[in-house]
Amino acid sequence: MRWLRVAALCLVLGAFARAEDGYRLWLRYDLIGDEALRADYRAATQEVSAADSSATLRAARDELATGLAGLLGQPVTFSKTENPQATLLVGPARSLPAKIADGLKAELARLGDEGYLLKDVSQAGQKQFVITANSDIGVLYGVFSFLRQIQTQRSLVGLNVASAPAIKHRLLNHWDNLNRHVERGYAGSSIWEWFVLPDYVTPRYRDYARANASIGINGAVLTNVNADATVLTPEFLPKVAAIAGALRPYGIHVYLTARFSAPVEIGGLKTADPLDPAVGAWWKKQVDEIYRLIPDFGGFLVKANSEGQPGPQSYGRNHADGANMLADALAPHGGIVMWRAFVYDNNVPDDRAKQAYNEFKPLDGKFRDNVVIQIKNGPIDFMPREPFHPLFGAMPSTTLGLELQITQEYLGASTHLVYLGPLFKECLASDTFTQGPGSTVAKIIETPPAGRSNHSVIAGVSNIGTDRNWTGHPMAAANWYAFGRLAWNPALEPAAISEEWIRQTFSNTSKVIDTLQPILLSSREAAVNYSMPLGLHHIMAEGHHYGPGPWVSGIRADWTATYYHRADAQGIGFDRTKSGSNALAQYSEPVREKWENLATCPDEFLLWFHHLPWDYKMRSGRTLWDEICLHYQHGVDTVRSWQPSWQSLKNDVDQERFYHVSALLTRQEREAREWRDACIQYFETFSKRPIPEGVEKPEHPLSYYETLRRHYVPGTTNASK
Ligand code: GCW
């Protein structure tokens, strides 16, 4: 009977300890454990008929086959049909009754190029579903959505989903260098294998494309905004074309960053002046060549005259001159320019938070139709919390796009668990009031200005690398997922997205969901609390940006911490009211007034906009000093509270990820304490007030934290910031 016991053990191990390295992300398609449920889905999904006339339709069919076979443990029979429109039928029917087909057509008319319909069209006890769209890519999106229904164990009865993306260009921005170092990348090297391309095209690109398409991402900027002109040379363009070829069936367009000085660096010209006709002609030729190799190339992303990057100002021209010159080269091919608004200059004696607005606002209406100004969510730089960027809504005649950061540059890299759904949503839902109430950031980026083509853009700075699980921290993939889902539909709620992700990535059991979801949902606020509470910002360590550094000073002012927190004997915070930098004047009423007035400024933004005395009386009744200290402690407490919760899932998730997350949580708790102890003791040197009750004693003296050095932190740039 020994073999029986061994067999039983294998079964048990198979069920509970299946090796899981995270590679499959949220597309795991593991067998549904509940037999009754499985049987129910099975009855509906044994036969599929579809056309396979394009690579995209074949990808859709293959995905459905893999997904259903995995989830339901039965092979799917495919039959080939030539449907009049992009349609995939799940069930025995090979075609739809005319009446149903006509009804679908009417609905599809409202769903645009990429939208899809999922419908239960069962008749007389015969289960039948339809996945249909106006285009092949719409069908692929529909397939992923259909599989999501099953993966999250939603009923298919009465299935009726009509979905279309709110934003046209939903992009990942890779800050990947050609030597495969990823700027602010914490999950290994760049996935783009430049040296072996174009000869070897790793299957990983297909899995990358599948993951992206499953959440509706339809573009990838392959290269770092701190750009290298080499990617535009004949040596590299065929490599780019090979990647584009692998991503194409999944509806993903490839984009590149354009180094503004490329005409000089690789073109042999004496100047890159955008108004010099020879320069325009060079770019035109360059762009024509790109489109010869990549007919569906998306366009350029440009960082110009920012942090040392070249740009039109180097030639006495402005951002519109530069962007328009590139736009003219791309326009005949349908390409776009995403011109970043992330500009600031330490030689300008003005609050850094104001500079982008000051430079760009006067250029409203001066950009070509195919130029999008890409704006970070906040006016400084992807801090744990920022108010929305004042440019949103301030340029009514210009297409404005949103740039979010998925990689956790200022949020613990890939060692801290921080679910960014709430951060992304907070920005999208912010009401700018620029065109009256309801002028949310989401609405502004979704709606092209009157008379302009729809080139709406949302971009997320990628957190992907060669790590087997793609994102380093097993939970960081939730941020990639949340970005894609919100890019498709900014009205979704971060809580619902997190539940979907947990169900697909870990388990559908209520125990796992009820334990893990509160951890994810409290994590962003916890990170704010243990690092930069109450509107504090930019107080991280220098260079690698990992860990606390409120004492950072002595380098260019706008890269220091002291520039931003302004702690002194009187108090702390950056006065951006009328008595200070007056950055608040860049916001519309009533936002400006709400944040200017201490009675209405929310605690979260208090020290972003105000310099306040240490004894300032907070809403809670406590002094500002006590409140700061308690926020730090609260952040630590929250992280600590996750540890037993996660431990309770020991037998409910696979051992690989269980151990990985446990280990990282231990580190996160330690580093949350580090943030607390460093910042409180540093600020105490100004406040000269006792640390309030309820806050733990620091483990080490301030000097310990000030002299702590971390070496070889991944993602660090060469620049000294
Ligand atoms: O967030 C900061 C980073 C830089 C980055 C820059 C930018 C790519 O520290 O590494 O450069 O912003 O967004 O351009």
XYZ file of C-alpha atoms and ligand atoms in Angstrom:
735
model
C 0.000 0.000 0.000
C 3.022 2.206 0.025
C 2.500 3.326 -3.547
C -1.025 4.346 -2.631
C 0.230 6.533 0.149
C 2.810 8.047 -2.166
C 0.139 8.711 -4.765
C -2.109 10.297 -2.161
C 0.750 12.430 -0.951
C 1.490 13.555 -4.489
C -2.122 14.530 -4.914
C -2.121 16.507 -1.698
C 1.133 18.172 -2.606
C -0.158 18.862 -6.062
C -3.196 20.566 -4.660
C -1.583 22.576 -1.909
C 2.013 23.078 -2.766
C 2.063 23.535 -6.501
C 5.292 25.254 -7.416
C 4.495 28.838 -8.240
C 7.167 31.219 -9.386
C 4.848 34.048 -10.332
C 5.760 33.977 -14.013
C 2.176 33.486 -15.109
C 1.085 36.635 -13.278
C -2.721 36.882 -13.196
C -3.074 34.526 -16.173
C -2.530 31.329 -14.196
C -5.539 29.384 -15.496
C -5.204 26.725 -12.804
C -7.879 24.065 -12.549
C -10.944 25.288 -10.671
C -11.080 23.227 -7.495
C -14.828 23.269 -6.982
C -16.159 20.415 -9.077
C -19.740 21.603 -9.358
C -18.609 24.991 -10.510
C -16.242 23.455 -12.984
C -18.966 21.261 -14.382
C -21.173 24.271 -14.811
C -18.575 26.182 -16.797
C -17.671 23.034 -18.721
C -21.149 22.550 -20.030
C -20.971 25.957 -21.584
C -17.534 25.987 -23.059
C -16.779 22.728 -24.811
C -17.003 24.038 -28.325
C -15.745 27.231 -29.812
C -16.072 28.462 -33.343
C -13.984 31.290 -34.607
C -12.270 32.670 -37.621
C -8.480 32.455 -37.662
C -7.800 34.849 -40.475
C -5.389 37.086 -38.572
C -2.571 36.685 -36.079
C -4.722 38.494 -33.535
C -7.673 36.151 -33.994
C -5.328 33.199 -33.709
C -3.934 34.691 -30.506
C -7.494 35.076 -29.212
C -8.344 31.497 -30.076
C -5.134 30.154 -28.528
C -5.643 32.137 -25.360
C -9.160 30.825 -25.001
C -7.957 27.273 -25.608
C -5.179 27.545 -23.026
C -7.379 29.308 -20.543
C -10.342 26.984 -20.739
C -8.243 23.843 -20.827
C -6.376 24.939 -17.722
C -9.333 26.192 -15.728
C -11.743 23.441 -16.647
C -9.444 20.545 -17.311
C -10.944 19.638 -20.647
C -9.798 20.266 -24.180
C -11.859 22.612 -26.273
C -13.040 21.688 -29.750
C -12.495 24.450 -32.242
C -14.232 24.814 -35.524
C -13.340 27.379 -38.085
C -15.962 29.829 -39.236
C -15.892 32.892 -41.364
C -18.035 35.294 -39.450
C -19.135 38.562 -40.969
C -17.588 40.448 -38.101
C -14.945 39.715 -35.533
C -16.877 37.172 -33.543
C -16.073 34.161 -31.485
C -18.833 31.775 -30.467
C -18.561 29.728 -27.303
C -21.054 26.892 -27.427
C -22.397 24.538 -30.085
C -23.701 27.148 -32.550
C -21.576 27.928 -35.601
C -23.483 31.047 -36.442
C -26.017 33.305 -34.781
C -29.658 33.808 -35.721
C -29.944 36.985 -37.805
C -32.049 38.741 -35.206
C -29.441 38.313 -32.489
C -26.618 39.233 -34.844
C -28.363 42.454 -35.846
C -28.947 43.409 -32.221
C -25.269 42.924 -31.484
C -24.307 45.083 -34.437
C -26.348 47.949 -33.089
C -24.669 47.659 -29.711
C -21.227 47.373 -31.255
C -21.712 50.612 -33.120
C -21.199 52.402 -29.811
C -18.049 50.563 -28.808
C -15.401 51.917 -31.166
C -12.294 50.222 -32.498
C -11.245 48.359 -29.405
C -14.455 47.730 -27.469
C -16.118 44.341 -27.151
C -19.330 42.613 -26.169
C -19.748 39.459 -24.130
C -23.246 38.027 -24.230
C -25.145 35.067 -23.006
C -27.255 34.127 -26.031
C -28.381 30.729 -24.731
C -31.589 29.396 -26.180
C -33.868 26.546 -25.264
C -31.536 25.136 -22.674
C -28.623 25.221 -25.079
C -25.811 27.253 -23.533
C -24.255 29.688 -25.919
C -22.044 32.744 -25.530
C -20.728 35.259 -27.960
C -17.582 37.374 -27.839
C -17.752 40.029 -30.502
C -16.174 43.322 -31.478
C -15.603 45.737 -34.321
C -12.042 44.601 -34.764
C -9.855 41.580 -34.170
C -8.137 43.229 -31.237
C -11.538 43.854 -29.679
C -12.153 40.103 -29.839
C -8.870 39.441 -28.076
C -9.800 41.886 -25.315
C -13.163 40.145 -25.127
C -11.497 36.760 -24.731
C -9.409 38.015 -21.840
C -12.480 39.506 -20.246
C -14.410 36.253 -20.715
C -11.589 34.280 -19.124
C -11.501 36.780 -16.272
C -15.157 35.995 -15.560
C -14.250 32.353 -15.132
C -10.976 32.942 -13.318
C -12.742 35.103 -10.772
C -15.572 32.572 -10.675
C -18.360 34.865 -11.737
C -21.448 33.282 -13.192
C -21.832 33.270 -16.945
C -25.610 33.139 -16.723
C -27.036 36.295 -18.231
C -23.533 37.467 -19.144
C -23.817 40.913 -20.628
C -20.679 43.015 -20.771
C -20.203 45.949 -23.098
C -16.828 47.561 -22.652
C -14.711 50.102 -24.474
C -11.587 51.947 -23.360
C -11.967 55.510 -22.116
C -8.470 56.479 -23.238
C -6.997 55.781 -26.654
C -3.299 55.263 -25.953
C -2.663 53.176 -22.841
C 1.064 52.832 -22.567
C 3.828 51.403 -20.502
C 6.870 53.628 -20.421
C 10.002 51.571 -19.965
C 12.926 53.497 -18.558
C 15.154 50.824 -20.085
C 18.637 51.605 -21.320
C 20.217 49.858 -24.286
C 22.775 48.207 -21.967
C 19.753 46.635 -20.225
C 20.051 48.659 -17.038
C 16.637 49.902 -16.026
C 16.515 53.374 -14.529
C 14.412 53.074 -11.367
C 13.967 49.401 -12.185
C 13.981 46.955 -9.281
C 13.098 43.659 -10.910
C 16.242 42.664 -12.736
C 17.481 43.811 -16.104
C 15.587 45.118 -19.072
C 13.525 42.440 -20.776
C 14.658 43.788 -24.172
C 17.544 41.583 -25.246
C 19.118 44.125 -27.574
C 22.327 42.272 -28.286
C 20.754 39.050 -29.563
C 17.975 40.852 -31.393
C 16.772 40.713 -34.092
C 17.991 37.133 -34.579
C 16.604 35.703 -31.390
C 13.159 36.771 -30.280
C 12.528 35.374 -26.825
C 9.081 33.878 -26.161
C 8.989 36.171 -23.167
C 7.912 39.066 -25.421
C 4.770 37.141 -26.248
C 4.007 36.601 -22.577
C 4.672 40.271 -21.929
C 2.242 41.127 -24.705
C -0.374 38.692 -23.405
C -0.214 40.156 -19.914
C -0.558 43.664 -21.268
C -3.352 42.850 -23.679
C -5.236 41.069 -20.907
C -5.606 44.411 -19.139
C -5.944 46.537 -22.262
C -2.498 48.118 -22.519
C -1.911 48.895 -26.196
C 1.487 50.521 -26.403
C 5.013 50.314 -25.067
C 7.717 52.930 -25.135
C 10.714 50.614 -25.189
C 13.444 53.024 -24.148
C 14.356 55.379 -21.340
C 13.297 59.024 -21.488
C 16.906 59.796 -20.648
C 17.419 58.797 -24.213
C 20.167 57.244 -26.289
C 20.134 58.179 -29.973
C 21.677 54.800 -30.842
C 18.257 53.191 -30.877
C 17.470 55.249 -33.986
C 20.422 53.882 -35.970
C 20.300 51.202 -38.691
C 21.990 48.884 -36.197
C 19.091 49.075 -33.769
C 15.958 49.731 -35.798
C 15.713 46.125 -37.057
C 15.881 45.047 -33.414
C 13.014 47.373 -32.578
C 11.121 45.962 -35.552
C 11.596 42.421 -34.242
C 10.080 43.376 -30.877
C 7.249 45.170 -32.656
C 6.575 41.994 -34.618
C 6.256 39.937 -31.450
C 3.909 42.435 -29.804
C 1.773 43.228 -32.864
C -0.731 40.338 -32.659
C -1.614 41.555 -29.167
C -2.450 45.057 -30.311
C 0.635 46.620 -28.761
C 2.295 49.418 -30.678
C 5.903 50.195 -30.165
C 7.160 53.726 -29.428
C 10.657 55.078 -28.869
C 12.177 57.952 -26.981
C 13.733 60.515 -29.298
C 16.912 62.167 -28.139
C 16.629 65.733 -29.244
C 20.285 66.027 -30.199
C 20.174 62.899 -32.402
C 20.705 64.876 -35.641
C 24.083 65.938 -34.263
C 24.974 62.716 -32.480
C 24.100 60.214 -35.176
C 23.134 62.375 -38.163
C 26.330 64.328 -38.681
C 24.549 67.694 -38.578
C 26.033 70.705 -36.845
C 22.839 71.589 -35.035
C 19.581 70.122 -33.729
C 17.799 73.493 -33.915
C 14.170 72.580 -34.588
C 13.676 75.563 -36.882
C 16.609 74.669 -39.103
C 15.138 73.068 -42.256
C 17.974 70.554 -42.465
C 17.085 69.308 -38.985
C 13.405 68.890 -39.860
C 14.395 67.081 -43.046
C 16.684 64.748 -41.091
C 13.920 63.764 -38.688
C 11.503 63.266 -41.556
C 13.873 60.858 -43.266
C 14.508 59.129 -39.977
C 10.810 58.705 -39.279
C 10.109 57.471 -42.820
C 12.729 54.799 -42.271
C 11.160 53.735 -38.975
C 7.766 53.346 -40.640
C 9.280 51.382 -43.496
C 10.370 48.823 -40.921
C 7.488 49.223 -38.473
C 4.325 50.320 -40.289
C 2.322 50.598 -37.064
C 4.988 52.476 -35.082
C 3.278 54.618 -32.437
C 5.531 57.658 -32.214
C 8.010 59.372 -29.900
C 8.178 60.173 -26.213
C 10.479 63.103 -25.467
C 12.119 64.437 -22.335
C 13.623 67.736 -23.375
C 15.458 70.427 -21.450
C 14.968 68.562 -18.235
C 17.591 67.121 -15.915
C 20.351 67.659 -18.457
C 18.537 66.288 -21.511
C 18.991 68.311 -24.701
C 16.033 70.173 -26.125
C 14.865 73.091 -28.212
C 15.774 75.631 -25.523
C 19.412 74.801 -26.128
C 18.821 76.674 -29.439
C 16.712 79.482 -28.058
C 13.473 77.785 -29.166
C 10.555 76.676 -27.039
C 8.858 73.360 -26.332
C 6.258 73.906 -29.039
C 8.961 74.480 -31.674
C 10.611 71.225 -30.693
C 7.484 69.116 -30.377
C 5.950 70.420 -33.607
C 9.025 69.661 -35.655
C 8.871 66.001 -34.599
C 5.091 65.974 -34.952
C 5.360 67.096 -38.573
C 7.650 64.194 -39.349
C 5.257 61.704 -37.721
C 1.937 63.124 -38.926
C 1.923 61.594 -42.439
C 2.221 58.163 -40.818
C -0.331 58.749 -38.078
C 2.264 58.828 -35.289
C 2.157 61.017 -32.187
C 4.621 62.932 -30.023
C 4.317 62.682 -26.284
C 6.224 65.670 -24.995
C 6.871 65.545 -21.268
C 6.048 68.456 -18.993
C 8.516 67.257 -16.367
C 10.751 70.313 -16.543
C 12.405 72.328 -13.802
C 15.639 74.222 -13.499
C 17.556 75.055 -10.366
C 18.759 78.262 -11.984
C 15.178 79.480 -11.942
C 14.634 81.064 -8.540
C 11.095 79.789 -8.242
C 9.387 76.931 -6.443
C 10.049 73.767 -8.470
C 6.374 72.857 -8.147
C 5.475 75.902 -10.265
C 7.932 75.614 -13.100
C 6.194 73.222 -15.495
C 3.029 75.279 -15.416
C 4.972 78.483 -15.919
C 6.721 77.078 -18.979
C 3.845 75.258 -20.624
C 0.720 77.255 -19.909
C 1.743 80.138 -22.240
C 2.133 77.584 -25.050
C -1.496 76.465 -24.909
C -2.891 76.166 -28.440
C 0.566 76.227 -30.032
C 1.021 72.487 -30.389
C 0.224 70.412 -33.480
C -2.786 68.134 -33.471
C -0.644 65.032 -32.931
C 1.246 66.367 -29.899
C 0.270 65.291 -26.394
C 1.758 66.985 -23.354
C 2.505 64.192 -20.904
C 2.179 65.353 -17.312
C 3.125 63.508 -14.129
C 0.291 63.061 -11.651
C 1.739 65.665 -9.303
C 3.890 68.781 -9.660
C 7.056 67.404 -8.048
C 7.925 63.796 -8.801
C 5.898 60.664 -8.014
C 5.954 61.245 -4.260
C 3.922 58.898 -2.009
C 1.264 61.601 -2.088
C 0.990 64.732 -4.186
C -1.871 67.014 -5.071
C -2.780 66.783 -8.759
C -0.567 68.666 -11.207
C -1.869 72.207 -11.815
C -1.445 71.822 -15.590
C -4.439 69.475 -15.702
C -7.225 71.593 -17.073
C -5.007 74.637 -17.457
C -4.373 74.170 -21.202
C -7.819 73.817 -22.730
C -6.576 73.896 -26.331
C -3.901 71.248 -25.875
C -4.136 67.465 -25.565
C -2.919 66.531 -22.092
C -1.848 63.045 -21.081
C -1.225 61.568 -17.635
C 1.994 59.858 -16.544
C 1.863 57.620 -13.474
C 4.746 55.682 -11.990
C 4.157 51.974 -11.526
C 7.719 51.295 -10.452
C 8.104 52.248 -6.803
C 10.932 54.756 -6.962
C 9.824 56.554 -3.820
C 7.745 53.771 -2.319
C 10.218 51.126 -1.244
C 11.269 49.853 -4.685
C 10.359 46.181 -5.008
C 10.917 45.329 -1.377
C 7.902 47.128 0.091
C 4.343 46.017 -0.414
C 2.507 49.103 -1.642
C -0.615 48.685 -3.752
C -0.834 51.780 -5.928
C -4.448 51.468 -7.074
C -5.555 54.095 -4.521
C -2.772 56.490 -5.545
C -3.644 56.227 -9.246
C -7.326 56.598 -8.516
C -6.809 59.565 -6.212
C -5.245 61.471 -9.082
C -7.785 60.385 -11.715
C -10.685 61.314 -9.467
C -9.273 64.706 -8.395
C -11.587 67.492 -9.384
C -9.619 70.353 -10.893
C -12.742 72.541 -11.271
C -11.070 74.058 -14.312
C -14.298 73.810 -16.274
C -16.628 73.790 -13.332
C -17.349 70.915 -10.941
C -16.672 67.474 -12.371
C -13.544 68.505 -14.281
C -11.646 65.534 -12.949
C -8.184 64.635 -14.147
C -9.730 61.519 -15.714
C -12.206 63.592 -17.652
C -9.543 66.005 -18.835
C -7.289 63.300 -20.197
C -10.198 61.330 -21.688
C -11.675 64.255 -23.581
C -9.771 65.747 -26.486
C -10.049 69.535 -26.724
C -12.672 70.785 -29.167
C -11.626 70.411 -32.772
C -8.676 68.155 -32.049
C -8.198 64.496 -32.910
C -8.505 61.970 -30.124
C -4.964 61.232 -29.009
C -5.762 60.707 -25.358
C -2.831 59.207 -23.449
C -2.249 57.527 -20.126
C 1.220 56.188 -19.386
C 2.663 54.162 -16.532
C 6.384 53.929 -15.853
C 6.915 50.189 -15.918
C 8.045 48.041 -12.992
C 8.926 45.065 -15.160
C 12.276 43.354 -15.463
C 13.874 39.976 -16.045
C 12.982 38.650 -12.601
C 11.147 35.393 -13.085
C 8.012 36.940 -11.571
C 8.464 40.112 -13.682
C 8.114 42.683 -10.901
C 10.342 41.596 -7.995
C 7.901 41.834 -5.118
C 5.153 39.273 -5.685
C 2.604 41.962 -4.842
C 4.056 44.576 -7.192
C 2.389 42.923 -10.160
C -0.869 44.230 -8.691
C 0.348 47.708 -9.627
C 0.917 46.755 -13.256
C -2.524 45.180 -13.226
C -4.227 48.159 -11.571
C -2.607 50.578 -13.973
C -3.931 48.682 -16.993
C -7.420 48.267 -15.607
C -7.689 51.953 -14.672
C -6.233 53.031 -18.009
C -9.040 51.152 -19.724
C -11.652 52.382 -17.305
C -10.725 55.142 -14.842
C -14.112 54.728 -13.190
C -13.144 51.357 -11.706
C -12.525 51.187 -7.985
C -9.127 50.150 -6.608
C -10.830 47.776 -4.167
C -12.640 45.900 -6.937
C -9.452 45.765 -8.985
C -7.498 44.360 -6.058
C -10.086 41.650 -5.523
C -9.932 40.644 -9.179
C -6.182 40.511 -9.002
C -6.103 38.438 -5.817
C -8.615 35.967 -7.196
C -6.600 35.440 -10.339
C -3.154 35.606 -8.786
C -3.647 33.785 -5.502
C -6.998 32.262 -4.791
C -10.750 32.640 -5.001
C -11.323 31.587 -1.399
C -12.874 34.172 0.864
C -10.182 33.527 3.446
C -7.430 34.617 1.085
C -9.414 37.543 -0.289
C -10.541 38.762 3.125
C -7.022 38.567 4.473
C -5.028 39.928 1.589
C -7.311 42.655 0.319
C -7.208 44.776 3.512
C -3.416 44.546 3.415
C -3.311 45.826 -0.154
C -5.855 48.538 0.476
C -4.142 49.909 3.567
C -0.649 49.741 2.112
C -0.414 53.042 0.257
C -1.557 55.040 3.269
C 0.810 53.070 5.477
C 3.704 53.993 3.185
C 2.696 57.650 3.290
C 2.527 57.507 7.078
C 5.869 55.841 7.701
C 7.739 57.925 5.114
C 6.202 61.291 4.214
C 3.028 62.002 6.206
C 0.869 65.136 6.258
C 2.106 66.513 2.937
C 5.843 66.126 3.562
C 7.672 65.272 0.371
C 11.069 64.649 -1.187
C 12.756 63.719 2.078
C 14.246 60.478 0.795
C 17.886 59.470 0.572
C 19.970 60.940 -2.176
C 20.741 59.198 -5.466
C 19.003 55.869 -5.130
C 16.002 57.425 -3.349
C 15.672 54.401 -1.057
C 14.984 55.078 2.602
C 14.937 58.277 4.628
C 17.101 61.340 4.011
C 15.426 64.403 5.548
C 18.892 65.822 6.194
C 19.944 65.753 2.512
C 21.401 69.144 1.614
C 24.503 70.633 0.080
C 23.704 69.576 -3.497
C 21.626 71.560 -6.003
C 18.813 72.922 -3.892
C 15.865 71.334 -5.676
C 17.410 67.893 -5.190
C 17.758 68.325 -1.435
C 15.264 67.432 1.258
C 15.689 70.628 3.223
C 14.393 72.649 0.249
C 11.075 70.839 0.604
C 10.444 70.380 4.332
C 11.918 73.703 5.446
C 12.026 72.646 9.075
C 13.319 75.320 11.428
C 12.926 76.339 15.034
C 9.482 77.742 14.298
C 7.944 74.914 12.357
C 7.852 72.815 9.224
C 6.368 72.699 5.708
C 6.568 74.494 2.364
C 4.573 77.715 2.272
C 2.933 77.712 -1.141
C 0.253 80.217 -0.171
C 0.241 83.905 -1.058
C 2.719 84.568 1.704
C 5.069 81.978 0.230
C 5.720 80.755 -3.314
C 2.052 81.161 -4.210
C 2.062 77.932 -6.196
C -1.575 77.732 -5.151
C -2.377 80.494 -7.634
C -1.932 77.870 -10.362
C -5.052 76.034 -9.195
C -8.616 77.010 -10.046
C -11.202 78.081 -7.516
C -12.486 76.629 -5.283
C -9.504 74.266 -5.128
C -7.063 77.104 -4.538
C -9.111 78.588 -1.735
C -9.755 75.205 -0.139
C -6.061 74.404 0.070
C -4.992 77.952 0.950
C -7.345 78.127 3.899
C -6.092 76.190 6.893
C -9.619 75.485 8.030
C -10.337 73.542 4.850
C -6.941 72.254 3.713
C -6.994 68.478 4.230
C -4.389 67.084 6.617
C -2.891 65.062 3.769
C -1.721 68.227 2.017
C -1.046 70.402 5.034
C 2.741 70.605 4.852
C 2.713 70.550 1.058
C 1.087 73.963 1.083
C 1.786 75.440 4.514
C 4.667 76.146 6.839
C 3.215 75.710 10.299
C 4.434 76.082 13.874
C 5.298 72.934 15.779
C 2.503 73.695 18.221
C -0.081 74.300 15.520
C -3.340 72.785 16.698
C -4.500 70.008 14.398
C -8.088 68.862 13.795
C -7.387 65.976 16.130
C -6.681 68.436 18.936
C -3.034 67.395 19.027
C -0.086 69.605 18.165
C 1.460 69.327 14.732
C 4.617 67.867 16.278
C 2.735 65.128 18.087
C 0.658 64.421 15.019
C 3.727 63.987 12.809
C 5.268 61.562 15.298
C 2.053 59.575 15.643
C 1.642 59.295 11.887
C 5.080 57.736 11.625
C 4.191 55.304 14.394
C 0.867 54.528 12.788
C 2.605 53.650 9.535
C 4.839 51.186 11.373
C 1.882 49.711 13.245
C -0.019 49.105 10.033
C 2.858 47.224 8.424
C 3.274 45.206 11.609
C -0.387 44.281 11.606
C -0.002 42.639 8.187
C 2.523 40.117 9.410
C 0.180 37.847 11.415
C -2.471 38.227 8.710
C -0.079 37.017 6.070
C 1.157 34.210 8.345
C -2.427 32.995 8.643
C -2.345 32.211 4.914
C 0.522 29.751 5.218
C -1.570 26.831 4.056
C -3.694 28.787 1.644
C -1.088 30.025 -0.786
C 1.882 28.334 -2.399
C 5.004 28.082 -0.282
C 7.269 29.980 -2.698
C 5.292 33.171 -2.641
C 4.347 32.703 0.998
C 7.981 32.716 2.000
C 8.940 35.500 -0.393
C 6.254 37.853 0.915
C 6.924 36.907 4.560
C 10.586 37.774 4.193
C 9.860 41.073 2.484
C 7.298 42.034 5.114
C 9.911 41.544 7.802
C 12.176 43.889 5.914
C 9.410 46.398 5.295
C 8.563 46.535 8.990
C 12.209 47.125 9.842
C 12.538 49.836 7.215
C 9.301 51.507 8.257
C 10.840 51.800 11.728
C 13.976 53.170 10.144
C 11.971 55.888 8.398
C 10.187 56.702 11.641
C 13.255 56.773 13.855
C 15.327 58.762 11.358
C 12.697 61.367 10.547
C 11.375 61.908 14.048
C 14.836 62.307 15.531
C 15.918 64.608 12.735
C 12.871 66.860 13.027
C 13.230 66.789 16.798
C 16.487 68.723 16.414
C 14.296 71.644 15.258
C 11.113 71.093 17.218
C 12.906 70.507 20.510
C 9.800 68.862 21.826
C 9.443 65.502 23.499
C 8.395 62.508 21.440
C 4.792 61.873 22.458
C 3.490 58.874 24.259
C 2.504 56.008 22.022
C 5.575 56.370 19.854
C 8.233 53.728 20.344
C 11.733 54.647 21.366
C 14.148 54.924 18.426
C 16.394 51.934 18.039
C 19.507 53.969 17.176
C 20.593 57.598 17.560
C 20.098 59.992 14.647
C 23.779 59.809 13.667
C 23.348 56.118 12.889
C 20.698 56.827 10.271
C 22.513 59.844 8.883
C 25.619 57.832 8.209
C 23.899 54.687 6.971
C 24.965 54.047 3.370
C 23.374 51.687 0.927
C 25.420 50.504 -1.991
C 24.394 49.158 -5.359
C 20.723 49.869 -4.943
C 19.189 48.795 -8.241
C 17.891 51.357 -10.664
C 20.203 54.147 -9.578
C 21.221 56.613 -12.255
C 24.638 58.074 -12.722
C 23.299 61.524 -11.984
C 24.055 62.628 -8.443
C 20.538 62.903 -7.184
O 11.620 60.494 -11.039
C 12.747 61.129 -11.533
C 13.799 60.082 -11.530
C 14.683 60.055 -12.741
C 13.807 60.163 -13.974
C 13.063 61.493 -13.934
C 12.084 61.650 -15.087
C 14.089 59.060 -16.067
O 14.573 60.181 -10.369
O 15.406 58.859 -12.714
O 14.518 60.040 -15.165
O 12.327 61.588 -12.763
O 10.927 61.363 -14.887
O 12.504 62.058 -16.143
